[in-house]
Structure formats: C-alpha cells, structure tokens
Amino acid sequence: MLKTIWGEQLQPDAVLPEYPRPQLRRDSYWNLNGVWEYAITESDVQPETFDGTIIVPFSPEAPLSGVGRTLLPRQFLWYRKHVTLPEGFLKAKTLLHFGAVDQEAAVFVNGEQLSHHIGGYLPFSCDVTDALHGGRELTIVVCVRDVTDESYHTRGKQKTARGGIWYTPQSGIWQTVWLESVPKTHIRSLRITPLFEEAAVELRVQTSVPCACIARLDERTVTFCSGTTVRVPMPSFHAWSPEDPYLYDLSLEAGEDRVESYFAMRSFSVGQDGDGVPRLFLNGKPYFHTGVLDQGYWPDGLYTAPSDAAMVNDIEQMKRMGFNMLRKHIKIEPLRWYYHCDRLGMLVWQDMPNGGGDYLPLTISAPLITGRHRDDHDYVRFAREDAAGRREFMQELEGMIEHLYNCPCIAMWVPFNEGWGQFDAREAAERIRALDATRTIDHASGWHDQGAGDVKSLHVYFRAYRHRQYPGARAVVLSEFGGYNHRVSGHTYNRKDFGYRRYQTPEALRFAVQDLYIRQIIPAAARGLSASVYTQLSDVEDELNGLMTYDRAVVKMDAETMRDLNDALVAAVSPDSAQ
C-alpha cells in the first residue's frame, strides 16, 4: 500500500484538528474527527450492531480509514458516535457541521432525523439544540448512500470501474465534522467583495435575527445593520498578488457573537494589453497565469488529505517551481486548502465537479483529435437528458460559488470540462456572472466551446501548440497540456502506466519539459497566450504524469529548472511580476 509521510504519522485522536472554516472562526469549536463506529448494510434500517470502527473523515475506501471496504451503489453506510459535551460549551444554539459527505446523507441525533442532504462536495449543518433535551449527551448517526456513476449526481472523477483518467470511488464523510455553540443572535454568513478600482470593500452579514453589527478592519470600526451591504473605503490599500499575498484581518460582532475573518484587495478581469491583445489581468495589469492541474487525490486518503501540512506541501512545492496558479480539477477542497492558497499566494481556477449520465466517447474524446465542437443543448449526446439532474447541477454550481466566494485566491470559475456532463454552458456562465462579477469564467474548458465566458480555452496533448488569436474580446488560455510520464520505481500505485508521452529517466523528462516550454509555450505567451496549465501536480493512480509521485515522496522535475521556465513565461507578459 502506497502511503504519504503524513499518513504514516497519523494519530487517530488528532485527525485534521484545525478549525475548518478560516473566514468565519469562533472560539466555540468541538472537533468530531477520529474514531467512529461504522456498518455497511443492504437496507436502510439502522443496524443494531456495527461492523467496527472507522477513522473519520476518511472514507471506508481510503486506507487511512482503517476499513478497506467499498460501498456499493445499493448499499448503505452507517456511522455512529457518542459525544459528551464539556461543561460550559453550551450556549443558546448548538450546531453540527459536516464539511462534505459523498453522496447522500441523512443525519440523526438522539434518535431524531435532523437533516437530509444530497451532493458530495458542499457543506451542510443542522441545529441539534432541541435534540439535546437540555443535556450534554449526543448520539450522532449518519446514513449514507453513494451510487457514484449510476446516477446524474455530481461525482467528479470517481468511477465504479476505475482506470486511466477515472479514479477509485470514495464514499461517506470525507471532510471535518464539528460542533459549535452560539448565542441566540448569531452570525450565519458573511459576504466580502473587494472593489479594487473603487478602493473599497463591501461587507454583508446575515444573522439569525436582524441586529446591529460591528466590523473592525484596517484599524477602523464600522457599525451597520445585518442584511444590508456596507461599503468601507480602503484608501492607499495594500494589494494582494501571488508575489505579495497581503491579507487584512477582519472581526465581526453581532450581539454576543464574535467571529474572526480576513480578506484581500485584488481584481481579476480580461482587458487589452498595449498591442490590443486580450489578456488576463490581475489588479488592472496583464498577468500571465502559469499553472498546474491539481486533482487533489491522495493514495492513503483519496479525497481527504492526511493532514493540513500535506495540503501546504503541495502548494509550497508548486510555488518553489515558480507556478502562480493551481487549477483545482473537478473537486472542491476543504476551506483550509483555499486559506493556504490565500496566505501563501497562489491563484486558483476552480472547477465544478461533473455529473450526468454515461459519457459518449465521441462526445468527450473525439474533439481532442478533430477539434469539432457541438451545441451543448443536445442533452442526449451530452448524457444530460434528466431535467432533475440539470437542475441539481445548477443548484450545486451556485452553492459552490456562494461557498467559496470570499476566498481571495480564486481567479476563475470553470463549470464544465471536456464535455463531461456539459449542458447549457452559456446559460451557466450567465448564472455565474450574476452571482459573482468579480472573477473571470472559463465556461467550457477544453472543447465544446459555446462562445461564452472570458476565455477561449484549449487542451493540447497530441500535437505541438501553435498559438493563434481568435476574434473577439476573450483571452486565449491553454488550460491543459503536457502530461509527460515518468515512472519512479517504488512510488507507484500499480503496474499500469498512463500518460501522454513516456520518458525513462529524470534527465529525459527534464529535457522534454524544457523543450516543450522553450519551443512552444514561452513564445506563445509573447504572441498572446494568457495562461497555461501543465498536467499535472502529482501522479494519480494509473496516471504517472505528475511533477511529483503520488505519495509526494519524489519530486520528478528539478524545482530550479521549472522556476526558470515559469519566470520566463510571466516575464513575457508581466515583467514587473517576474521573480
């Protein structure tokens, strides 16, 4: 079994203990990660006895869970945990939070069903106050179903029959579970909008009951009403960028409730450079996004990173190589991952996980060779016939944007990739724009371009990239390329070997990557290319085309060489930002 160094050091009584919501932090926090009871049954009747223990929040399919079982589509996964809350913890309301549960979950507390949630990537909560009946004892039971790719639900790159670019399915709780207790009047949500060109920041706070709120930021105090938007001037503000990731502290009070947060001043847009070429802009200036595809998979935790330090390591390794952007591919990470990108200075292109029916090869693969695009209102061809599935996807897309809206690092939204479950992409872009006008949109990454969004998005693997400008105001981005393969003995998932070009030695890989950048990518940046996304950050299962091995133990590509290439890319467009 392949393990990371962080997985080897895992302590079951201290699993991902960090506060999971960095932009809405309270003193009240009771982490429920660790040892739970579990059972897998053939019916939806709660079992009287459980099969054993599981380490939450690792799914039963993940080695770090200690279970090693796969939940089948017609089975039910049960969790149970008894909790005694410490004296002094309880206030007026006690809330139970789940970071993410894949795919459908029902939550029972002390025998009462309090929640039913569908969707494996977004958080949900329930109020357990009444179920406590004035005491401090809780028995939490969670019932999970996960049909993976046998329904239209969002599933990302999980596949029942894994292989190639599709990965091991995982089920159940995969992000932190935690409790907090709050006053009757408390803050429910916070929305932060930096207005870069207007030198101001907008705040909007939703509370349990309307009340006066106090915000403290930049050595100032501002009072306003909950449910309204307040604009706070930010004269002579300190701008955020990957080279200078400056964050402002923010604290908020509503009645007796107090939360801590942060924000940054930055702007993302598309504009014309001095030669009239559409470019991606950061803070009002052309800025080249040199990125890497980041799948967020781990050999021992699957979707769940084995520790906070493991997430930080991925980001810092890419920073050392000179990348300024990660394309978070077909996955939504825990909020702490985005926090580390915010504080370390890493742009993020955020993909929406895909759903839909069985994908037709001619729809999702042929465009890589033919370059032909189809109208994505053809629901049959795109495996999107089910109207309920289309509605659910749009609801989750909007939920993702609301959930991640405050993260300064996110520069671009990507609702669809390579036609996987794509439909109505132009309409999706319009929905995104209505929710968030502060970021750019890649409405159809790779192919099946519907002419919408802010970028013309290309994937090129099997031919040389020759840059050309397209009519209109959209910037041109190479949102996937490379994928060069190198097997490192002792650090692979299995004997399979998926990649776009294979190299037998580290030296051959380094030379090939250098040649690719020097002959194709850097000249393209000078001619108008606005971003590039190399495939990929690490190996993932059969895929051996990472800059690191799957266990992150071996860095295949020399960091100094990669940094020189990336510095040249950035300097071709934004010389002031080159390091």
Coordinates of C-alpha atoms in Angstrom, one line a residue:
M1 CA 0.0 0.0 0.0
L2 CA 1.3 3.4 -1.0
K3 CA 1.3 5.9 1.9
T4 CA 2.4 9.5 2.3
I5 CA 4.7 10.6 5.2
W6 CA 1.8 12.4 6.7
G7 CA -0.3 9.2 6.6
E8 CA 2.4 7.3 8.3
Q9 CA 2.4 9.8 11.1
L10 CA -1.4 10.0 11.5
Q11 CA -2.7 9.9 15.1
P12 CA -6.4 8.7 15.3
D13 CA -7.1 11.1 18.2
A14 CA -5.8 14.2 16.4
V15 CA -7.1 13.9 12.8
L16 CA -7.2 17.2 10.9
P17 CA -7.8 19.1 14.2
E18 CA -7.5 22.6 12.7
Y19 CA -10.5 25.0 12.7
P20 CA -12.2 24.1 9.3
R21 CA -13.7 27.5 8.4
P22 CA -10.9 30.1 8.4
Q23 CA -13.0 33.0 7.3
L24 CA -15.7 32.6 9.9
R25 CA -13.9 31.5 13.1
R26 CA -15.3 31.3 16.6
D27 CA -13.9 30.3 19.9
S28 CA -16.6 27.7 20.2
Y29 CA -15.3 24.6 18.4
W30 CA -15.6 20.8 19.2
N31 CA -13.8 18.6 16.6
L32 CA -15.5 15.3 16.0
N33 CA -12.9 13.8 13.7
G34 CA -11.4 10.5 14.8
V35 CA -12.8 7.1 15.8
W36 CA -16.5 6.4 15.0
E37 CA -18.4 3.2 14.6
Y38 CA -19.4 2.1 11.1
A39 CA -21.5 -0.5 9.4
I40 CA -22.4 -1.4 5.8
T41 CA -25.8 -2.8 5.3
E42 CA -28.1 -3.9 2.4
S43 CA -31.1 -2.0 3.8
D44 CA -32.0 1.5 5.1
V45 CA -32.8 0.1 8.6
Q46 CA -30.4 1.2 11.2
P47 CA -28.3 -1.8 12.4
E48 CA -28.4 -2.9 16.0
T49 CA -24.7 -3.8 15.9
F50 CA -21.9 -2.1 13.9
D51 CA -19.1 -3.8 12.0
G52 CA -16.2 -2.0 13.6
T53 CA -14.5 1.4 13.8
I54 CA -13.6 3.9 11.1
I55 CA -11.3 7.0 11.3
V56 CA -13.4 10.0 10.2
P57 CA -13.1 11.9 7.9
F58 CA -11.5 9.2 5.7
S59 CA -13.9 7.3 3.6
P60 CA -14.1 3.5 4.0
E61 CA -12.4 3.0 0.7
A62 CA -9.4 5.1 1.9
P63 CA -6.5 3.1 3.6
L64 CA -6.3 5.7 6.4
S65 CA -9.9 5.0 7.4
G66 CA -8.8 1.6 8.7
V67 CA -11.7 -0.1 6.9
G68 CA -10.7 -1.0 3.4
R69 CA -14.2 -1.7 2.0
T70 CA -16.0 -0.2 -1.0
L71 CA -19.6 1.0 -0.6
L72 CA -21.6 -0.4 -3.5
P73 CA -24.4 1.6 -5.1
R74 CA -27.2 -0.3 -3.5
Q75 CA -25.7 -0.5 0.0
F76 CA -26.0 1.8 3.0
L77 CA -23.1 3.2 5.0
W78 CA -23.8 3.9 8.7
Y79 CA -21.8 6.0 11.2
R80 CA -22.3 6.3 14.9
K81 CA -20.6 8.4 17.6
H82 CA -21.5 9.1 21.2
V83 CA -20.5 12.6 22.4
T84 CA -20.5 14.2 25.8
L85 CA -20.1 17.9 25.5
P86 CA -17.8 19.7 28.1
E87 CA -19.3 21.8 30.8
G88 CA -19.6 25.4 29.7
F89 CA -19.8 24.6 26.0
L90 CA -23.5 25.0 25.5
K91 CA -25.0 28.4 24.6
A92 CA -28.4 29.1 23.1
K93 CA -27.9 27.1 20.0
T94 CA -25.7 24.1 19.2
L95 CA -24.9 23.4 15.5
L96 CA -23.5 20.2 13.9
H97 CA -21.4 20.8 10.8
F98 CA -20.3 18.4 8.0
G99 CA -17.7 19.7 5.6
A100 CA -18.7 17.2 2.9
V101 CA -20.4 13.8 2.7
D102 CA -20.4 11.8 -0.5
Q103 CA -23.1 11.4 -1.8
E104 CA -26.5 11.4 0.0
A105 CA -26.7 11.7 3.8
A106 CA -29.4 11.5 6.5
V107 CA -28.3 12.8 10.0
F108 CA -30.0 11.6 13.2
V109 CA -29.2 13.0 16.6
N110 CA -30.5 11.2 19.7
G111 CA -32.9 9.3 17.5
E112 CA -34.4 12.3 15.7
Q113 CA -33.7 12.9 12.0
L114 CA -32.4 16.5 11.6
S115 CA -31.1 16.7 8.1
H116 CA -31.1 15.1 4.7
H117 CA -28.5 16.3 2.2
I118 CA -27.7 15.4 -1.4
G119 CA -24.4 16.3 -3.0
G120 CA -20.9 15.1 -2.1
Y121 CA -18.9 18.4 -2.3
L122 CA -20.7 21.1 -0.3
P123 CA -21.0 21.6 3.5
F124 CA -24.3 21.4 5.4
S125 CA -25.3 21.9 9.1
C126 CA -28.1 21.1 11.5
D127 CA -29.3 22.6 14.7
V128 CA -29.1 19.9 17.4
T129 CA -30.3 22.1 20.3
D130 CA -33.7 20.5 20.8
A131 CA -32.4 17.0 20.3
L132 CA -30.1 17.6 23.4
H133 CA -33.3 17.9 25.6
G134 CA -31.4 20.1 28.0
G135 CA -28.5 17.7 28.4
R136 CA -24.9 17.4 27.1
E137 CA -25.2 13.9 25.6
L138 CA -25.4 13.3 21.8
T139 CA -25.6 10.1 19.8
I140 CA -24.9 11.0 16.2
V141 CA -25.9 8.6 13.5
V142 CA -25.3 9.2 9.8
C143 CA -26.7 7.1 7.0
V144 CA -25.0 7.4 3.6
R145 CA -25.8 6.2 0.1
D146 CA -23.4 6.7 -2.8
V147 CA -24.3 5.5 -6.3
T148 CA -21.2 7.0 -7.9
D149 CA -21.7 6.9 -11.6
E150 CA -25.1 5.1 -11.7
S151 CA -27.0 8.4 -11.4
Y152 CA -26.8 12.0 -12.6
H153 CA -25.4 13.3 -9.2
T154 CA -22.1 15.1 -9.3
R155 CA -19.2 12.6 -8.8
G156 CA -16.1 14.3 -10.2
K157 CA -13.5 11.7 -11.5
Q158 CA -14.8 8.8 -9.4
K159 CA -15.9 5.8 -11.4
T160 CA -17.2 2.4 -10.2
A161 CA -14.8 0.7 -12.7
R162 CA -11.8 2.9 -12.1
G163 CA -8.9 3.1 -14.6
G164 CA -7.0 5.6 -16.8
I165 CA -8.2 9.1 -16.0
W166 CA -11.0 7.9 -13.8
Y167 CA -10.2 7.1 -10.2
T168 CA -11.2 5.0 -7.2
P169 CA -14.7 5.9 -5.9
Q170 CA -14.9 7.0 -2.3
S171 CA -18.0 7.4 -0.1
G172 CA -19.3 8.9 3.0
I173 CA -17.8 11.6 5.3
W174 CA -14.6 13.0 3.8
Q175 CA -14.3 16.4 5.4
T176 CA -14.2 17.5 9.0
V177 CA -17.2 17.0 11.3
W178 CA -17.5 19.5 14.1
L179 CA -19.8 21.2 16.7
E180 CA -20.1 24.8 17.8
S181 CA -22.4 26.6 20.2
V182 CA -23.7 30.1 19.5
P183 CA -25.9 32.8 21.1
K184 CA -29.5 33.1 20.0
T185 CA -28.4 36.2 18.0
H186 CA -25.5 35.0 15.9
I187 CA -23.8 35.4 12.5
R188 CA -24.9 32.9 9.9
S189 CA -22.9 34.1 6.9
L190 CA -20.5 36.7 5.6
R191 CA -20.0 38.0 2.1
I192 CA -16.9 40.1 1.3
T193 CA -16.5 41.9 -2.0
P194 CA -13.2 43.8 -2.7
L195 CA -13.8 46.7 -5.0
F196 CA -10.2 47.2 -6.3
E197 CA -10.8 50.1 -8.7
E198 CA -13.0 51.9 -6.2
A199 CA -10.6 51.5 -3.3
A200 CA -13.3 50.0 -1.1
V201 CA -14.6 46.7 0.3
E202 CA -18.2 45.7 0.7
L203 CA -19.4 43.6 3.6
R204 CA -22.8 41.9 4.0
V205 CA -23.6 39.9 7.2
Q206 CA -26.6 37.6 7.6
T207 CA -27.7 36.9 11.2
S208 CA -30.2 34.7 12.9
V209 CA -32.3 37.8 13.8
P210 CA -31.9 41.3 12.4
C211 CA -29.5 43.3 14.6
A212 CA -26.7 45.9 14.6
C213 CA -23.2 44.6 13.5
I214 CA -19.8 45.9 14.2
A215 CA -16.9 45.3 11.9
R216 CA -13.2 46.0 12.8
L217 CA -10.7 46.2 9.9
D218 CA -7.7 48.2 9.0
E219 CA -7.6 49.9 12.4
R220 CA -11.2 51.1 12.0
T221 CA -14.6 50.3 13.4
V222 CA -17.7 50.3 11.3
T223 CA -21.3 49.8 12.5
F224 CA -24.1 48.7 10.2
C225 CA -27.3 46.6 10.1
S226 CA -27.3 42.9 9.3
G227 CA -28.9 42.0 6.0
T228 CA -27.6 45.2 4.4
T229 CA -24.4 46.0 2.4
V230 CA -21.9 48.4 3.9
R231 CA -19.1 49.9 1.8
V232 CA -15.9 50.6 3.6
P233 CA -13.3 52.9 1.9
M234 CA -9.8 51.4 1.7
P235 CA -7.6 54.4 0.8
S236 CA -4.0 53.5 -0.1
F237 CA -4.7 49.8 0.3
H238 CA -2.1 47.0 0.1
A239 CA -2.9 44.9 -3.0
W240 CA -2.8 41.1 -2.9
S241 CA -0.9 39.1 -5.5
P242 CA 1.0 35.8 -5.7
E243 CA 4.2 37.7 -5.2
D244 CA 2.8 39.7 -2.3
P245 CA -0.2 37.8 -0.7
Y246 CA -1.2 40.5 1.8
L247 CA -4.3 39.7 3.9
Y248 CA -6.3 42.1 6.0
D249 CA -7.7 40.9 9.3
L250 CA -11.4 41.4 9.9
S251 CA -13.5 40.8 13.0
L252 CA -17.3 41.0 13.3
E253 CA -19.7 41.3 16.2
A254 CA -23.5 40.7 16.4
G255 CA -24.9 40.9 19.9
E256 CA -22.8 38.5 21.9
D257 CA -21.5 36.6 18.9
R258 CA -17.9 37.3 17.6
V259 CA -16.2 35.9 14.6
E260 CA -12.8 36.4 13.0
S261 CA -12.1 36.5 9.3
Y262 CA -9.8 38.0 6.7
F263 CA -9.9 39.5 3.1
A264 CA -7.7 40.8 0.4
M265 CA -7.8 43.6 -2.1
R266 CA -7.3 42.3 -5.7
S267 CA -9.1 42.2 -9.0
F268 CA -9.4 39.8 -11.9
S269 CA -10.5 40.7 -15.4
V270 CA -9.8 40.5 -19.1
G271 CA -8.5 43.5 -20.9
Q272 CA -6.4 44.5 -23.9
D273 CA -2.6 44.9 -23.5
G274 CA -0.6 47.7 -25.2
D275 CA -0.8 45.8 -28.5
G276 CA -4.6 45.4 -28.3
V277 CA -4.4 41.6 -27.4
P278 CA -6.9 40.3 -24.9
R279 CA -5.1 39.2 -21.8
L280 CA -6.0 38.1 -18.3
F281 CA -5.5 41.0 -15.9
L282 CA -4.6 41.0 -12.2
N283 CA -5.1 44.2 -10.3
G284 CA -5.6 46.1 -13.6
K285 CA -2.5 44.9 -15.4
P286 CA -1.7 42.0 -17.7
Y287 CA -0.6 39.0 -15.7
F288 CA 0.3 35.5 -17.1
H289 CA -1.3 32.6 -15.1
T290 CA 1.3 29.8 -15.2
G291 CA -0.4 26.9 -13.6
V292 CA -0.6 23.2 -13.0
L293 CA -3.5 20.8 -12.9
D294 CA -4.2 19.8 -9.3
Q295 CA -6.6 16.8 -8.8
G296 CA -6.4 16.7 -5.0
Y297 CA -6.1 12.9 -4.7
W298 CA -4.0 11.1 -2.1
P299 CA -3.0 7.4 -2.2
D300 CA -3.9 6.9 1.5
G301 CA -6.7 9.4 1.9
L302 CA -8.3 9.6 -1.6
Y303 CA -10.2 12.9 -1.5
T304 CA -9.0 13.6 2.1
A305 CA -5.5 15.0 2.6
P306 CA -3.9 13.1 5.5
S307 CA -3.0 16.4 7.3
D308 CA -3.0 20.2 6.9
A309 CA 0.7 20.0 6.4
A310 CA 0.2 17.7 3.4
M311 CA -2.0 20.4 1.7
V312 CA 0.5 23.1 2.4
N313 CA 3.3 20.9 1.0
D314 CA 1.6 20.6 -2.4
I315 CA 1.1 24.4 -2.6
E316 CA 4.6 25.2 -1.5
Q317 CA 6.2 22.7 -3.9
M318 CA 4.5 24.4 -6.8
K319 CA 5.4 27.8 -5.5
R320 CA 9.1 26.7 -5.4
M321 CA 8.7 25.6 -9.1
G322 CA 7.5 29.1 -10.0
F323 CA 3.9 28.3 -10.6
N324 CA 1.5 31.1 -9.6
M325 CA -1.8 29.2 -10.2
L326 CA -3.4 25.8 -9.5
R327 CA -6.3 24.6 -11.5
K328 CA -8.4 22.7 -8.9
H329 CA -9.6 20.0 -11.2
I330 CA -13.1 18.5 -10.8
K331 CA -13.1 18.8 -7.0
I332 CA -14.0 21.2 -4.2
E333 CA -11.4 21.2 -1.4
P334 CA -11.9 21.9 2.3
L335 CA -11.8 25.6 3.1
R336 CA -8.4 25.3 4.7
W337 CA -6.9 24.5 1.3
Y338 CA -8.1 27.8 -0.1
Y339 CA -6.9 29.6 3.0
H340 CA -3.4 28.3 2.4
C341 CA -3.6 29.5 -1.2
D342 CA -4.7 32.9 0.1
R343 CA -1.9 33.3 2.6
L344 CA 0.9 31.7 0.5
G345 CA -0.1 33.5 -2.7
M346 CA -1.5 31.0 -5.2
L347 CA -4.2 31.8 -7.8
V348 CA -6.9 29.2 -8.2
W349 CA -9.0 28.2 -11.1
Q350 CA -11.9 26.4 -9.6
D351 CA -13.6 23.6 -11.5
M352 CA -17.1 22.4 -10.7
P353 CA -17.3 18.6 -10.3
N354 CA -19.1 17.0 -13.2
G355 CA -22.2 14.8 -13.2
G356 CA -24.7 13.4 -15.7
G357 CA -25.2 10.0 -17.3
D358 CA -22.7 7.7 -19.1
Y359 CA -20.4 9.8 -21.3
L360 CA -20.3 9.0 -25.0
P361 CA -16.7 8.7 -26.2
L362 CA -17.4 10.6 -29.4
T363 CA -18.6 13.5 -27.3
I364 CA -15.9 13.6 -24.7
S365 CA -12.9 12.3 -26.6
A366 CA -13.2 12.9 -30.3
P367 CA -12.8 16.7 -30.0
L368 CA -9.2 16.1 -28.8
I369 CA -8.4 14.9 -32.3
T370 CA -11.0 16.5 -34.5
G371 CA -11.3 19.9 -32.8
R372 CA -15.0 19.9 -33.6
H373 CA -17.4 21.4 -31.1
R374 CA -21.1 20.6 -30.6
D375 CA -24.1 22.6 -29.4
D376 CA -24.5 21.6 -25.8
H377 CA -28.3 21.9 -25.9
D378 CA -28.2 18.4 -27.3
Y379 CA -28.9 16.8 -24.0
V380 CA -28.9 13.2 -25.3
R381 CA -25.4 13.5 -26.8
F382 CA -24.0 15.0 -23.6
A383 CA -25.8 12.5 -21.3
R384 CA -27.9 15.2 -19.7
E385 CA -31.5 14.1 -20.6
D386 CA -32.7 14.1 -17.0
A387 CA -34.1 17.6 -16.1
A388 CA -33.8 16.9 -12.4
G389 CA -30.1 16.3 -12.8
R390 CA -29.7 19.5 -14.7
R391 CA -31.5 21.5 -12.0
E392 CA -29.4 19.8 -9.3
F393 CA -26.2 20.6 -11.1
M394 CA -27.1 24.3 -11.4
Q395 CA -28.1 24.5 -7.8
E396 CA -24.8 22.9 -6.7
L397 CA -22.8 25.2 -9.1
E398 CA -24.5 28.2 -7.4
G399 CA -23.8 26.6 -4.0
M400 CA -20.1 26.3 -4.8
I401 CA -19.8 29.9 -5.8
E402 CA -21.6 31.1 -2.6
H403 CA -19.4 28.7 -0.5
L404 CA -16.1 29.9 -2.0
Y405 CA -17.0 33.5 -2.8
N406 CA -14.9 35.1 -0.1
C407 CA -11.6 33.3 -1.0
P408 CA -9.2 35.9 -2.4
C409 CA -7.2 33.3 -4.3
I410 CA -10.0 32.2 -6.7
A411 CA -9.4 33.9 -10.0
M412 CA -11.6 31.9 -12.4
W413 CA -14.7 29.7 -12.3
V414 CA -14.8 26.6 -14.6
P415 CA -18.3 25.0 -14.7
F416 CA -17.5 22.3 -17.4
N417 CA -14.5 20.3 -18.6
E418 CA -14.1 18.4 -21.9
G419 CA -17.8 18.0 -22.3
W420 CA -18.2 15.8 -19.2
G421 CA -21.9 16.2 -18.4
Q422 CA -21.9 19.6 -20.1
F423 CA -25.1 21.4 -20.9
D424 CA -26.3 24.9 -21.4
A425 CA -22.8 26.3 -20.7
R426 CA -23.6 29.7 -22.0
E427 CA -26.5 29.9 -19.5
A428 CA -24.2 28.6 -16.8
A429 CA -21.8 31.4 -17.5
E430 CA -24.6 33.9 -17.2
R431 CA -25.7 32.5 -13.8
I432 CA -22.1 32.6 -12.6
R433 CA -21.8 36.3 -13.7
A434 CA -25.0 37.2 -11.9
L435 CA -23.7 35.7 -8.7
D436 CA -20.1 36.9 -9.0
A437 CA -19.0 39.7 -11.3
T438 CA -15.5 39.9 -9.7
R439 CA -13.9 36.9 -11.4
T440 CA -13.4 35.5 -14.8
I441 CA -15.2 32.4 -16.3
D442 CA -13.9 29.5 -18.4
H443 CA -17.3 28.2 -19.4
A444 CA -16.1 25.1 -21.3
S445 CA -12.6 24.0 -20.6
G446 CA -11.0 22.1 -23.5
W447 CA -13.7 21.9 -26.1
H448 CA -17.4 22.2 -27.0
D449 CA -16.9 26.0 -26.8
Q450 CA -20.3 27.8 -26.9
G451 CA -18.6 31.2 -27.4
A452 CA -19.3 32.4 -23.8
G453 CA -17.2 33.3 -20.8
D454 CA -14.0 35.3 -20.7
V455 CA -11.5 32.9 -22.4
K456 CA -11.0 30.7 -25.4
S457 CA -10.0 27.5 -23.6
L458 CA -7.8 24.9 -25.3
H459 CA -6.5 21.5 -24.3
V460 CA -3.5 20.3 -26.4
Y461 CA -1.7 17.0 -25.8
F462 CA -1.0 15.1 -29.0
R463 CA 0.3 17.9 -31.3
A464 CA 2.6 20.9 -31.0
Y465 CA 0.9 24.0 -29.7
R466 CA 0.9 26.8 -32.3
H467 CA -0.7 30.0 -30.9
R468 CA -3.3 31.9 -32.8
Q469 CA -5.6 34.7 -31.7
Y470 CA -9.3 34.3 -32.1
P471 CA -11.8 37.0 -33.0
G472 CA -13.5 38.8 -30.1
A473 CA -12.6 40.0 -26.7
R474 CA -11.9 36.7 -25.0
A475 CA -8.3 35.9 -23.9
V476 CA -6.7 32.6 -25.1
V477 CA -5.7 30.1 -22.5
L478 CA -4.0 26.7 -22.8
S479 CA -6.0 25.1 -19.9
E480 CA -4.3 21.7 -20.2
F481 CA -1.1 20.5 -21.9
G482 CA 2.0 18.4 -21.2
G483 CA 1.1 15.3 -19.2
Y484 CA 4.6 13.8 -19.6
N485 CA 5.0 10.5 -18.0
H486 CA 7.9 9.1 -15.9
R487 CA 7.6 6.0 -13.6
V488 CA 9.5 6.2 -10.3
S489 CA 10.0 2.6 -9.0
G490 CA 8.7 2.1 -5.5
H491 CA 6.4 5.1 -5.7
T492 CA 3.6 4.0 -7.9
Y493 CA 0.0 2.9 -7.3
N494 CA 0.1 -0.2 -9.5
R495 CA 1.8 -1.5 -12.7
K496 CA -0.4 0.5 -15.1
D497 CA 1.2 3.4 -16.8
F498 CA -1.0 6.1 -18.2
G499 CA 0.5 9.3 -19.7
Y500 CA 0.7 11.2 -23.0
R501 CA 4.5 10.7 -23.6
R502 CA 6.7 8.4 -21.6
Y503 CA 10.3 9.1 -20.5
Q504 CA 12.5 6.5 -18.9
T505 CA 14.8 8.8 -16.9
P506 CA 14.6 12.0 -14.8
E507 CA 17.0 13.6 -17.2
A508 CA 14.9 12.8 -20.3
L509 CA 11.8 14.1 -18.6
R510 CA 13.5 17.4 -17.6
F511 CA 14.9 17.9 -21.1
A512 CA 11.4 17.2 -22.7
V513 CA 9.6 19.7 -20.4
Q514 CA 12.3 22.3 -21.0
D515 CA 12.0 21.8 -24.7
L516 CA 8.2 22.0 -24.6
Y517 CA 8.2 25.3 -22.7
I518 CA 11.1 26.9 -24.6
R519 CA 9.9 26.0 -28.1
Q520 CA 6.1 26.2 -27.7
I521 CA 4.7 27.8 -24.5
I522 CA 7.1 30.8 -23.8
P523 CA 6.9 32.0 -27.5
A524 CA 3.1 31.7 -27.4
A525 CA 2.9 33.9 -24.3
A526 CA 4.8 36.6 -26.1
R527 CA 2.3 36.4 -29.0
G528 CA -0.9 36.5 -26.9
L529 CA -1.3 33.3 -24.8
S530 CA -2.7 34.4 -21.4
A531 CA -2.4 31.3 -19.3
S532 CA -1.0 27.7 -19.3
V533 CA -1.9 24.7 -17.2
Y534 CA 0.6 21.8 -17.1
T535 CA -0.7 18.3 -16.4
Q536 CA -0.1 17.7 -13.5
L537 CA 0.9 18.3 -9.9
S538 CA 1.3 14.7 -8.9
D539 CA 0.7 11.2 -10.2
V540 CA -2.8 9.9 -9.6
E541 CA -3.3 6.1 -9.5
D542 CA -2.7 4.9 -13.1
E543 CA -1.5 8.4 -14.2
L544 CA 2.2 8.8 -13.9
N545 CA 2.4 12.2 -15.4
G546 CA 2.9 14.3 -12.2
L547 CA 5.7 16.6 -11.3
M548 CA 5.7 14.6 -8.1
T549 CA 5.0 11.0 -7.3
Y550 CA 1.5 10.0 -6.0
D551 CA 2.9 9.7 -2.4
R552 CA 4.7 13.1 -2.8
A553 CA 7.9 11.4 -1.8
V554 CA 9.8 12.2 -5.0
V555 CA 9.8 15.5 -6.9
K556 CA 10.5 14.4 -10.5
M557 CA 11.1 17.8 -12.0
D558 CA 14.0 19.9 -10.8
A559 CA 12.5 22.9 -9.0
E560 CA 15.1 25.5 -10.2
T561 CA 14.7 24.4 -13.8
M562 CA 10.9 24.7 -13.6
R563 CA 11.1 28.1 -11.9
D564 CA 13.3 29.5 -14.6
L565 CA 10.8 28.4 -17.2
N566 CA 7.9 29.8 -15.3
D567 CA 9.7 33.1 -14.6
A568 CA 10.3 33.4 -18.4
L569 CA 6.6 32.9 -19.0
V570 CA 5.5 35.5 -16.5
A571 CA 8.1 38.0 -17.8
A572 CA 6.9 37.6 -21.3
V573 CA 3.6 39.3 -20.3
S574 CA 4.1 41.0 -16.9
P575 CA 7.8 41.7 -16.4
D576 CA 7.2 43.6 -13.2
S577 CA 5.8 40.4 -11.6
A578 CA 8.7 38.1 -12.7
Q579 CA 10.8 36.8 -9.8

